[in-house]
Every structure is written in structure tokens, then in C-alpha cells.
């Protein structure tokens, strides 16, 4: 079991960058695959990126491909989401979640969730 805490959200102008952190406050993260999800007001929660436990496999939604990068430092039990060239439509609450294994951008299997961090991109 693992408890996750996200940080790094905030307010940024369009074209700017933010780096989100997902850390394990309890338990260890290095054996889990991790996904970053986001949910905008009135919309469903979508998976934007995932990374395997080793970091060797990453997957991205088309909407963020080329702008976002997911990575991890297993020694620090932390997964990152580097977000560049941000757009107003990236505004959402961003969540990280852990799974024993994931396949591509499948949303099934994510058993552990953080509380979310707000990202707001102004135009």
C-alpha cells in the first residue's frame, strides 16, 4: 500500500511551464507504475501520461504529446510531470495514481490516489 501526495501546481500564463511532483508519503513507490490524470470542471477525469515502474516505458495522451514529460526517480520515490507550452485547456486538477501494472493509456488498475493539485493556465 502507498499514500501519494502531489505538489507543484499553481497559476501560470499560457506558454509557461510547471513541474508536478508525486511523492509517496507512506510506503514505497518504486514497484508501482504511475499515471498522471487530470479533471477539469464538468469533465471526466482523463489519463494524460503513464510510466512503468522502471521508467522504461512511458505513454502520453495525444493532447499533451510533445509538451509533457513523465519521469521518475525511484531512489526518491517520486514521479514527475514536466509540463511545457501550457495552454488554457490544460487547466484542471491533476492527480497521480499508482498501479501494480498498466498497459498503455488504460485507466484500469490504479488503486492508490493522491489528493490532487490545481493547475490553472491563464490566457
MMTF fields as JSON, N, C-alpha, C and O atoms, coordinates in Angstrom:
{
  "mmtfVersion": "1.0.0",
  "mmtfProducer": "UNKNOWN",
  "numBonds": 491,
  "numAtoms": 492,
  "numGroups": 123,
  "numChains": 1,
  "numModels": 1,
  "chainsPerModel": [1],
  "groupsPerChain": [123],
  "chainIdList": ["A"],
  "bondAtomList": [4, 2, 8, 6, 12, 10, 16, 14, 20, 18, 24, 22, 28, 26, 32, 30, 36, 34, 40, 38, 44, 42, 48, 46, 52, 50, 56, 54, 60, 58, 64, 62, 68, 66, 72, 70, 76, 74, 80, 78, 84, 82, 88, 86, 92, 90, 96, 94, 100, 98, 104, 102, 108, 106, 112, 110, 116, 114, 120, 118, 124, 122, 128, 126, 132, 130, 136, 134, 140, 138, 144, 142, 148, 146, 152, 150, 156, 154, 160, 158, 164, 162, 168, 166, 172, 170, 176, 174, 180, 178, 184, 182, 188, 186, 192, 190, 196, 194, 200, 198, 204, 202, 208, 206, 212, 210, 216, 214, 220, 218, 224, 222, 228, 226, 232, 230, 236, 234, 240, 238, 244, 242, 248, 246, 252, 250, 256, 254, 260, 258, 264, 262, 268, 266, 272, 270, 276, 274, 280, 278, 284, 282, 288, 286, 292, 290, 296, 294, 300, 298, 304, 302, 308, 306, 312, 310, 316, 314, 320, 318, 324, 322, 328, 326, 332, 330, 336, 334, 340, 338, 344, 342, 348, 346, 352, 350, 356, 354, 360, 358, 364, 362, 368, 366, 372, 370, 376, 374, 380, 378, 384, 382, 388, 386, 392, 390, 396, 394, 400, 398, 404, 402, 408, 406, 412, 410, 416, 414, 420, 418, 424, 422, 428, 426, 432, 430, 436, 434, 440, 438, 444, 442, 448, 446, 452, 450, 456, 454, 460, 458, 464, 462, 468, 466, 472, 470, 476, 474, 480, 478, 484, 482, 488, 486],
  "bondOrderList": [1, 1, 1, 1, 1, 1, 1, 1, 1, 1, 1, 1, 1, 1, 1, 1, 1, 1, 1, 1, 1, 1, 1, 1, 1, 1, 1, 1, 1, 1, 1, 1, 1, 1, 1, 1, 1, 1, 1, 1, 1, 1, 1, 1, 1, 1, 1, 1, 1, 1, 1, 1, 1, 1, 1, 1, 1, 1, 1, 1, 1, 1, 1, 1, 1, 1, 1, 1, 1, 1, 1, 1, 1, 1, 1, 1, 1, 1, 1, 1, 1, 1, 1, 1, 1, 1, 1, 1, 1, 1, 1, 1, 1, 1, 1, 1, 1, 1, 1, 1, 1, 1, 1, 1, 1, 1, 1, 1, 1, 1, 1, 1, 1, 1, 1, 1, 1, 1, 1, 1, 1, 1],
  "groupList": [{"groupName": "UNK", "atomNameList": ["N", "CA", "C", "O"], "elementList": ["N", "C", "C", "O"], "formalChargeList": [0, 0, 0, 0], "bondAtomList": [1, 0, 2, 1, 3, 2], "bondOrderList": [1, 1, 2], "singleLetterCode": "X", "chemCompType": "L-PEPTIDE LINKING"}],
  "groupTypeList": [0, 0, 0, 0, 0, 0, 0, 0, 0, 0, 0, 0, 0, 0, 0, 0, 0, 0, 0, 0, 0, 0, 0, 0, 0, 0, 0, 0, 0, 0, 0, 0, 0, 0, 0, 0, 0, 0, 0, 0, 0, 0, 0, 0, 0, 0, 0, 0, 0, 0, 0, 0, 0, 0, 0, 0, 0, 0, 0, 0, 0, 0, 0, 0, 0, 0, 0, 0, 0, 0, 0, 0, 0, 0, 0, 0, 0, 0, 0, 0, 0, 0, 0, 0, 0, 0, 0, 0, 0, 0, 0, 0, 0, 0, 0, 0, 0, 0, 0, 0, 0, 0, 0, 0, 0, 0, 0, 0, 0, 0, 0, 0, 0, 0, 0, 0, 0, 0, 0, 0, 0, 0, 0],
  "groupIdList": [1, 2, 3, 4, 5, 6, 7, 8, 9, 10, 11, 12, 13, 14, 15, 16, 17, 18, 19, 20, 21, 22, 23, 24, 25, 26, 27, 28, 29, 30, 31, 32, 33, 34, 35, 36, 37, 38, 39, 40, 41, 42, 43, 44, 45, 46, 47, 48, 49, 50, 51, 52, 53, 54, 55, 56, 57, 58, 59, 60, 61, 62, 63, 64, 65, 66, 67, 68, 69, 70, 71, 72, 73, 74, 75, 76, 77, 78, 79, 80, 81, 82, 83, 84, 85, 86, 87, 88, 89, 90, 91, 92, 93, 94, 95, 96, 97, 98, 99, 100, 101, 102, 103, 104, 105, 106, 107, 108, 109, 110, 111, 112, 113, 114, 115, 116, 117, 118, 119, 120, 121, 122, 123],
  "secStructList": [7, 7, 3, 3, 3, 3, 3, 7, 7, 3, 3, 3, 3, 6, 6, 7, 7, 3, 3, 3, 3, 3, 3, 3, 3, 3, 1, 7, 7, 6, 6, 1, 3, 3, 3, 3, 3, 3, 3, 7, 6, 6, 1, 7, 7, 3, 3, 3, 3, 3, 3, 7, 6, 6, 1, 7, 7, 3, 3, 3, 7, 6, 6, 6, 6, 6, 6, 3, 3, 3, 3, 3, 3, 4, 4, 4, 6, 3, 3, 3, 3, 3, 3, 7, 1, 7, 7, 4, 4, 4, 7, 3, 3, 3, 3, 3, 3, 3, 3, 1, 7, 7, 7, 6, 6, 7, 7, 6, 6, 3, 3, 3, 3, 7, 7, 7, 3, 3, 3, 3, 3, 3, 7],
  "xCoordList": [0.847, 0.0, 0.889, 1.977, 0.423, 1.211, 0.266, -0.826, 0.676, -0.065, 0.697, 1.912, -0.034, 0.576, 0.22, -0.886, 1.171, 0.969, 1.486, 2.649, 0.61, 1.024, 1.391, 0.871, 2.289, 2.648, 3.156, 3.407, 3.301, 3.867, 2.87, 3.26, 1.584, 0.589, 0.636, 1.343, -0.127, -0.168, -0.787, -1.396, -0.618, -1.138, 0.019, 1.056, -0.176, 0.868, 0.221, -0.916, 0.935, 0.427, 0.591, 1.456, -0.237, -0.134, 1.282, 1.871, 1.807, 3.172, 4.196, 5.349, 3.771, 4.68, 4.831, 4.32, 5.545, 5.861, 5.604, 5.683, 5.298, 5.191, 5.737, 5.714, 6.226, 6.672, 5.921, 6.067, 5.13, 4.38, 5.197, 5.956, 5.016, 5.673, 4.617, 3.579, 4.895, 4.065, 4.986, 5.829, 4.818, 5.701, 4.927, 3.733, 5.601, 4.987, 5.191, 6.322, 4.086, 4.193, 4.267, 4.823, 3.698, 3.822, 3.983, 3.412, 4.756, 5.003, 6.066, 6.705, 6.24, 7.251, 6.602, 5.603, 7.176, 6.572, 7.296, 6.763, 8.491, 9.348, 8.869, 9.339, 7.94, 7.458, 6.156, 5.614, 5.659, 4.384, 4.55, 5.435, 3.684, 3.503, 2.693, 1.892, 2.894, 2.226, 1.622, 2.209, 0.453, -0.197, -0.522, -0.795, -0.493, -0.987, -2.322, -2.434, -3.32, -4.657, -4.973, -4.329, -5.977, -6.464, -7.973, -8.557, -8.579, -10.027, -10.355, -10.071, -10.955, -11.411, -12.858, -13.565, -13.306, -14.685, -15.694, -15.647, -16.606, -17.661, -17.226, -18.01, -15.982, -15.477, -15.029, -14.827, -14.879, -14.404, -12.905, -12.187, -12.462, -11.042, -10.346, -10.768, -9.302, -8.587, -7.147, -6.52, -6.65, -5.244, -4.419, -4.7, -3.412, -2.592, -1.227, -0.643, -0.705, 0.594, 0.749, 0.187, 1.511, 1.808, 3.264, 3.893, 3.778, 5.161, 5.245, 4.606, 6.03, 6.209, 7.038, 7.613, 7.097, 7.808, 9.287, 9.907, 9.853, 11.274, 11.545, 12.681, 10.495, 10.687, 11.0, 11.175, 11.073, 11.464, 10.386, 10.671, 9.14, 8.016, 7.16, 6.743, 6.903, 6.035, 4.983, 5.205, 3.845, 2.752, 2.117, 2.053, 1.651, 1.076, -0.214, -0.336, -1.173, -2.359, -1.959, -0.995, -2.699, -2.37, -2.381, -1.62, -3.248, -3.403, -2.173, -2.019, -1.292, -0.117, 1.193, 2.265, 1.113, 2.326, 3.19, 2.707, 4.479, 5.409, 5.52, 6.437, 4.594, 4.625, 4.877, 5.535, 4.369, 4.521, 5.518, 5.613, 6.258, 7.189, 7.017, 7.102, 6.776, 6.676, 8.002, 8.604, 8.458, 9.717, 9.636, 8.694, 10.619, 10.608, 12.015, 12.957, 12.141, 13.382, 13.024, 12.524, 13.275, 12.856, 13.623, 13.111, 14.811, 15.564, 14.864, 14.975, 14.144, 13.422, 11.934, 11.177, 11.504, 10.09, 9.219, 8.199, 9.618, 8.929, 8.773, 9.682, 7.603, 7.323, 7.025, 6.378, 7.505, 7.371, 6.531, 6.462, 5.903, 5.258, 5.721, 5.259, 6.632, 7.098, 6.132, 5.916, 5.557, 4.548, 5.069, 5.272, 5.279, 5.767, 4.707, 3.753, 4.898, 3.969, 2.525, 1.671, 2.258, 0.925, -0.12, 0.149, -1.303, -2.442, -3.57, -3.633, -4.465, -5.608, -6.406, -6.956, -6.478, -7.22, -6.528, -7.101, -5.317, -4.642, -5.095, -4.725, -5.885, -6.374, -7.221, -8.188, -6.842, -7.527, -6.894, -5.855, -7.538, -6.894, -6.149, -6.716, -4.879, -4.037, -3.829, -3.502, -4.028, -3.882, -2.826, -2.707, -2.068, -1.253, -1.87, -2.536, -1.634, -2.183, -1.197, -0.43, -1.221, -0.295, -1.04, -2.143, -0.405, -0.977, 0.125, 1.298, -0.271, 0.726, 1.297, 2.49, 0.451, 0.9, -0.119, -1.304, 0.344, -0.565, -0.208, 0.911, -1.172, -0.959, -1.304, -2.471, -0.282, -0.507, -1.237, -0.819, -2.332, -3.14, -4.42, -5.399, -4.419, -5.559, -5.718, -4.73, -6.949, -7.202, -7.534, -7.827, -7.499, -7.831, -6.592, -5.462, -6.825, -5.743, -5.147, -4.299, -5.562, -4.996, -5.707, -6.87, -5.004, -5.622, -5.352, -6.109, -4.301, -3.893, -3.837, -3.281, -4.439, -4.594, -4.122, -4.237, -3.587, -3.299, -4.522, -5.583, -4.358, -5.488, -5.653, -6.678, -4.659, -4.737, -4.058, -3.912, -3.644, -3.056, -3.617, -3.702, -3.996, -4.654, -3.63, -2.63, -3.895, -3.102, -4.039, -5.05, -3.705, -4.514, -3.631, -2.598, -4.049, -3.294, -4.121, -5.214, -3.604, -4.329, -3.938, -2.809, -4.89, -4.639, -4.062, -3.792],
  "yCoordList": [-1.182, 0.0, 1.241, 1.232, 2.3, 3.519, 4.71, 4.664, 5.769, 7.024, 8.051, 8.197, 8.757, 9.668, 11.111, 11.409, 11.996, 13.427, 14.156, 14.006, 14.956, 15.763, 17.168, 17.667, 17.792, 19.184, 19.784, 19.076, 21.098, 21.777, 22.503, 23.18, 22.376, 23.091, 24.584, 25.043, 25.33, 26.768, 27.464, 26.839, 28.78, 29.624, 30.03, 30.503, 29.838, 30.158, 30.724, 30.383, 31.572, 32.111, 31.096, 30.223, 31.221, 30.354, 30.434, 31.51, 29.272, 29.186, 28.882, 28.566, 28.979, 28.741, 27.27, 26.4, 27.01, 25.645, 25.444, 26.379, 24.219, 23.78, 22.361, 21.608, 22.006, 20.634, 20.092, 20.59, 19.085, 18.454, 17.317, 16.636, 17.132, 16.074, 15.154, 15.609, 13.859, 12.864, 12.055, 11.299, 12.219, 11.546, 10.579, 10.762, 9.566, 8.611, 9.116, 9.2, 9.453, 9.897, 8.721, 8.821, 7.601, 6.351, 5.24, 5.296, 4.241, 3.155, 3.541, 4.587, 2.683, 2.922, 2.937, 2.258, 3.713, 3.907, 3.156, 3.013, 2.683, 2.217, 0.932, 0.584, 0.215, -1.026, -0.819, -1.768, 0.413, 0.685, 1.452, 2.296, 1.139, 2.032, 3.229, 3.108, 4.368, 5.594, 6.314, 6.375, 6.845, 7.651, 9.032, 9.206, 10.008, 11.352, 11.528, 11.331, 11.902, 12.158, 13.639, 14.329, 14.11, 15.458, 15.497, 14.744, 16.413, 16.588, 18.064, 18.763, 18.528, 19.912, 19.988, 18.981, 21.153, 21.289, 20.827, 21.238, 19.965, 19.482, 18.431, 18.034, 17.969, 16.972, 15.721, 15.732, 14.651, 13.405, 13.486, 14.309, 12.62, 12.532, 11.743, 10.634, 12.294, 11.683, 11.375, 12.108, 10.297, 9.933, 10.685, 10.594, 11.422, 12.176, 11.543, 11.729, 10.797, 10.163, 9.03, 9.075, 8.02, 6.925, 6.512, 6.76, 5.871, 5.423, 4.093, 3.903, 3.177, 1.873, 2.005, 3.061, 0.934, 1.012, 1.316, 1.977, 0.836, 1.057, 2.395, 2.868, 2.997, 4.218, 3.957, 4.894, 2.686, 2.356, 2.533, 2.635, 2.571, 2.73, 3.906, 3.987, 4.807, 5.948, 6.035, 5.617, 6.583, 6.762, 8.13, 8.612, 8.749, 10.091, 10.174, 9.584, 10.921, 11.254, 12.185, 12.942, 12.122, 12.951, 14.442, 15.225, 14.82, 16.236, 16.836, 18.057, 15.993, 16.52, 16.05, 16.477, 15.172, 14.62, 15.736, 16.616, 15.68, 16.704, 17.896, 18.704, 18.023, 19.148, 18.685, 19.39, 17.526, 16.994, 15.837, 15.088, 15.713, 14.603, 14.009, 14.715, 12.706, 11.998, 11.305, 10.738, 11.35, 10.7, 10.301, 10.668, 9.555, 9.133, 8.987, 8.721, 9.166, 8.926, 7.941, 8.341, 6.678, 5.662, 5.767, 5.356, 6.296, 6.483, 7.494, 7.421, 8.436, 9.455, 9.138, 9.916, 7.994, 7.611, 8.743, 9.084, 9.315, 10.467, 10.31, 9.863, 10.689, 10.736, 12.187, 12.906, 12.602, 13.991, 14.088, 13.15, 15.232, 15.567, 16.974, 17.966, 17.041, 18.323, 18.785, 18.091, 19.955, 20.472, 21.763, 22.761, 21.731, 22.898, 23.367, 22.651, 24.569, 25.146, 24.996, 24.566, 25.347, 25.149, 26.001, 27.114, 25.443, 26.094, 26.249, 25.504, 27.209, 27.344, 26.053, 25.788, 25.257, 23.995, 22.939, 21.876, 23.205, 22.303, 22.555, 21.812, 23.59, 23.908, 22.763, 22.335, 22.276, 21.123, 20.836, 21.395, 19.96, 19.351, 18.12, 17.266, 18.049, 16.949, 15.972, 16.369, 14.698, 13.629, 12.636, 12.361, 12.106, 10.95, 9.719, 9.81, 8.584, 7.332, 6.215, 6.279, 5.191, 4.071, 2.785, 2.557, 1.948, 0.655, -0.39, -0.076, -1.64, -2.71, -2.83, -3.076, -2.657, -2.693, -1.938, -1.893, -1.356, -0.667, -1.056, -1.48, -0.904, -1.168, 0.082, 0.456, 0.721, 1.917, 2.987, 3.368, 3.471, 4.509, 3.931, 4.653, 2.651, 2.058, 2.701, 2.947, 2.971, 3.611, 2.617, 3.02, 1.342, 0.341, -0.011, 0.109, -0.444, -0.928, 0.08, -0.275, 1.329, 2.351, 2.285, 2.671, 1.799, 1.543, 2.639, 2.781, 3.404, 4.399, 5.765, 5.933, 6.747, 8.08, 9.154, 9.014, 10.231, 11.412, 12.307, 11.985, 13.445, 14.347, 15.375, 16.052, 15.495, 16.392, 17.721, 18.164, 18.351, 19.686, 20.494, 20.005, 21.74, 22.569, 23.207, 23.771, 23.109, 23.809, 24.742, 24.306, 26.012, 26.998, 27.737, 28.297, 27.731, 28.388, 29.557, 29.364, 30.748, 31.941, 32.296, 32.064, 32.858, 33.207, 34.607, 35.059],
  "zCoordList": [0.0, 0.0, 0.0, 0.575, -0.643, -0.727, -0.672, -1.239, 0.004, 0.025, -0.798, -0.666, -1.647, -2.604, -2.286, -1.836, -2.525, -2.332, -3.558, -3.934, -4.189, -5.335, -4.876, -3.879, -5.615, -5.375, -6.679, -7.655, -6.67, -7.829, -8.698, -9.65, -8.392, -9.173, -8.894, -7.997, -9.675, -9.482, -10.666, -11.534, -10.686, -11.756, -12.667, -12.203, -13.962, -14.922, -16.183, -16.512, -16.872, -18.13, -19.253, -19.197, -20.255, -21.427, -22.001, -22.105, -22.367, -22.862, -21.784, -22.079, -20.538, -19.426, -19.096, -19.8, -18.01, -17.604, -16.121, -15.323, -15.775, -14.386, -14.29, -15.264, -13.113, -12.866, -11.665, -10.549, -11.902, -10.821, -10.222, -10.912, -8.902, -8.178, -7.579, -7.096, -7.617, -6.951, -6.06, -6.542, -4.752, -3.808, -2.928, -2.69, -2.454, -1.53, -0.105, 0.374, 0.57, 1.962, 2.911, 4.005, 2.48, 3.217, 2.197, 1.107, 2.553, 1.623, 0.613, 0.723, -0.362, -1.383, -2.753, -2.993, -3.637, -4.946, -6.057, -7.157, -5.784, -6.869, -7.524, -8.607, -6.888, -7.501, -8.282, -8.849, -8.311, -8.952, -10.26, -10.4, -11.205, -12.349, -11.869, -10.942, -12.489, -12.051, -13.25, -14.331, -13.025, -14.05, -13.525, -12.337, -14.405, -14.1, -14.817, -16.027, -14.039, -14.543, -14.345, -13.554, -15.08, -14.819, -15.001, -15.781, -14.244, -14.327, -14.303, -13.331, -15.381, -15.472, -14.983, -15.006, -14.547, -14.06, -15.098, -16.257, -14.663, -15.546, -16.541, -17.404, -16.436, -17.383, -16.648, -15.434, -17.401, -16.824, -16.536, -17.104, -15.651, -15.351, -16.452, -16.781, -17.013, -18.125, -17.737, -16.972, -18.269, -18.085, -19.117, -20.312, -18.684, -19.632, -19.869, -20.937, -18.89, -19.071, -18.069, -16.975, -18.45, -17.536, -17.701, -18.73, -16.649, -16.667, -15.94, -14.904, -16.481, -15.859, -14.586, -14.321, -13.802, -12.532, -12.732, -11.899, -13.834, -14.095, -14.765, -14.793, -15.302, -16.073, -17.534, -18.312, -17.911, -19.267, -20.306, -21.499, -19.851, -20.778, -20.338, -19.183, -21.261, -20.999, -22.099, -23.235, -21.731, -22.678, -22.448, -21.317, -23.529, -23.433, -24.238, -25.311, -23.695, -24.46, -25.6, -25.486, -26.688, -27.854, -27.512, -28.081, -26.585, -26.252, -25.58, -25.559, -25.028, -24.319, -24.923, -24.496, -25.914, -26.514, -27.084, -27.796, -26.756, -27.211, -26.293, -26.437, -25.34, -24.395, -22.958, -22.192, -22.59, -21.246, -21.263, -22.235, -20.158, -19.992, -18.602, -17.597, -18.556, -17.281, -17.02, -17.933, -15.773, -15.41, -13.943, -13.24, -13.493, -12.094, -11.564, -12.31, -10.254, -9.53, -8.424, -7.373, -8.651, -7.685, -6.364, -5.323, -6.391, -5.146, -4.241, -3.017, -4.848, -4.086, -3.979, -3.399, -4.537, -4.503, -5.036, -4.436, -6.149, -6.709, -8.22, -8.919, -8.693, -10.125, -10.476, -9.714, -11.638, -12.062, -13.331, -14.125, -13.499, -14.764, -15.145, -14.582, -16.099, -16.611, -17.691, -18.684, -17.487, -18.412, -19.035, -18.343, -20.32, -21.065, -22.055, -22.359, -22.542, -23.536, -23.094, -23.87, -21.856, -21.284, -21.998, -22.448, -22.082, -22.746, -21.742, -20.764, -21.966, -21.046, -20.903, -19.834, -21.941, -21.858, -21.011, -20.771, -20.556, -19.608, -18.174, -17.265, -17.971, -16.627, -16.082, -16.712, -14.904, -14.298, -12.945, -12.596, -12.193, -11.031, -11.533, -12.215, -11.184, -11.631, -10.465, -9.346, -10.761, -9.779, -10.246, -11.44, -9.307, -9.637, -8.979, -7.948, -9.592, -9.107, -9.39, -10.351, -8.55, -8.666, -8.939, -8.441, -9.747, -10.101, -10.108, -10.308, -9.886, -9.955, -11.357, -11.537, -12.326, -13.715, -14.561, -14.229, -15.637, -16.548, -17.969, -18.257, -18.84, -20.254, -21.033, -21.151, -21.56, -22.351, -21.571, -20.478, -22.139, -21.502, -20.91, -20.725, -20.617, -19.921, -18.549, -17.856, -18.161, -16.871, -15.782, -14.656, -16.077, -15.075, -14.256, -14.729, -13.032, -12.188, -11.244, -10.425, -11.328, -10.447, -9.091, -8.972, -8.084, -6.788, -5.764, -4.804, -5.948, -4.952, -5.619, -6.704, -4.924, -5.5, -4.531, -3.314, -5.101, -4.31, -4.226, -4.761, -3.542, -3.313, -4.43, -4.499, -5.299, -6.433, -6.189, -5.05, -7.279, -7.218, -8.397, -9.523, -8.106, -9.108, -10.038, -9.592, -11.325, -12.338, -13.09, -13.64, -13.11, -13.813, -14.805, -14.439, -16.065, -17.122, -17.642, -18.175, -17.489, -17.94, -19.366, -19.799, -20.076, -21.485, -21.62, -22.732]
}
